[in-house]
GROMACS .gro file of C-alpha atoms in nm:
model
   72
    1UNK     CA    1  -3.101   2.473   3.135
    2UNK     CA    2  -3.266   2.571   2.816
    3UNK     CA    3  -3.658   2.609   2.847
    4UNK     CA    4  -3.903   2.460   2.559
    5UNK     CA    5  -4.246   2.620   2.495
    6UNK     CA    6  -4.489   2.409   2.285
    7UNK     CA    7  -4.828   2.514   2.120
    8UNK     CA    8  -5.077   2.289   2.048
    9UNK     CA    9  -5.427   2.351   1.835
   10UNK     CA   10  -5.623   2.031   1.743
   11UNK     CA   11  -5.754   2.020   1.377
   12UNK     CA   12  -6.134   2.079   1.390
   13UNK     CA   13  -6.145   2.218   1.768
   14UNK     CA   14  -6.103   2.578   1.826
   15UNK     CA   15  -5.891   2.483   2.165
   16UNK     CA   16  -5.553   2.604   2.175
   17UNK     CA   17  -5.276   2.614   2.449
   18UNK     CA   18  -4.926   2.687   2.490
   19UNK     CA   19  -4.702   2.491   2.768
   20UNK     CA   20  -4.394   2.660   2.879
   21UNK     CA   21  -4.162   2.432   3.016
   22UNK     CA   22  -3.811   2.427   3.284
   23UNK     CA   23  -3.873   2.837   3.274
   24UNK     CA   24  -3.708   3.069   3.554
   25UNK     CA   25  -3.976   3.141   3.807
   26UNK     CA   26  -4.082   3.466   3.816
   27UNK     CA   27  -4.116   3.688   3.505
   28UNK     CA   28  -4.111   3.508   3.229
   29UNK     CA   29  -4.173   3.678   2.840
   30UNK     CA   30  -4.334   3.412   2.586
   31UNK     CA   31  -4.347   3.448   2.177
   32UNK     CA   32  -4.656   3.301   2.055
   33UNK     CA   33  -4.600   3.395   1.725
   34UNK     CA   34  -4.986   3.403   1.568
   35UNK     CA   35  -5.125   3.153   1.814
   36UNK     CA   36  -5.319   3.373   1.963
   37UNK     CA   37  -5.414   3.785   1.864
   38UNK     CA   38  -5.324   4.085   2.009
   39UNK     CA   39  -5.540   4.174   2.307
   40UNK     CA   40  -5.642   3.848   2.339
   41UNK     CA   41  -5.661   3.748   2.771
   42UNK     CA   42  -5.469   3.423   2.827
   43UNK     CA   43  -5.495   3.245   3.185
   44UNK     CA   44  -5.226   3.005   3.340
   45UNK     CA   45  -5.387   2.718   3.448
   46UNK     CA   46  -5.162   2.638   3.650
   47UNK     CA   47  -5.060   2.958   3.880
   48UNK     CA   48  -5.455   3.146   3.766
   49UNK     CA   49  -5.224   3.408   3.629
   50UNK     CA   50  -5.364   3.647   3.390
   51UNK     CA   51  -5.201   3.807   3.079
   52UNK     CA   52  -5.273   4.008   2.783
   53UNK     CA   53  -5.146   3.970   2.431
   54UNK     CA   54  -4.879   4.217   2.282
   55UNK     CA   55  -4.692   4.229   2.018
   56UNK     CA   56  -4.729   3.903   2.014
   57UNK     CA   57  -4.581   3.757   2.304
   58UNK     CA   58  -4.727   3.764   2.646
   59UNK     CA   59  -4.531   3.846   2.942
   60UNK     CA   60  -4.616   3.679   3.310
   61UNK     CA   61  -4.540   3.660   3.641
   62UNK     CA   62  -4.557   3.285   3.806
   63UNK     CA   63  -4.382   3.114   4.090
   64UNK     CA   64  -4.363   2.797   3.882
   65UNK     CA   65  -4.118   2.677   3.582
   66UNK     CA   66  -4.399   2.593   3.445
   67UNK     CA   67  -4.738   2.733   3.236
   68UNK     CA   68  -4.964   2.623   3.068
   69UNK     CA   69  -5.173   2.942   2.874
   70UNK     CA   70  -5.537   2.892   2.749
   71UNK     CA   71  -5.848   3.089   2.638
   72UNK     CA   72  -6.101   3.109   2.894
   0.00000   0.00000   0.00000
């Protein structure tokens, strides 16, 4: 099955989140491609995971085919 990541930034609101969906659990490597900068800490709301920006992809380790990666 082919997995779909979404970002999502509301005009006006500095909010902005990226949901990763029908991924393989375990490691999973995400492009965010400018959504968010290098070095910046993302947290998976769903699993509490933490992960760092590089290169501009982040790269996680969840139990769930799911994410769902936010600013704290």
């Amino acid at each position: 099955a082919a997995s779909d990541v979404y970002k999502r930034q509301e005009e006006g609101y500095a909010d902005r989140v990226v949901v990763g969906l029908d991924l393989s659990p375990g490691r999973k490597k995400l492009k965010l491609e400018g959504m968010f900068s290098d070095g910046t800490l993302l947290t998976d709301y769903y699993s509490g995971t933490r992960a760092m920006v590089r290169k501009g992809r982040v790269v996680l380790d969840t139990p769930g085919r799911t994410v769902l990666l936010g600013m704290e």
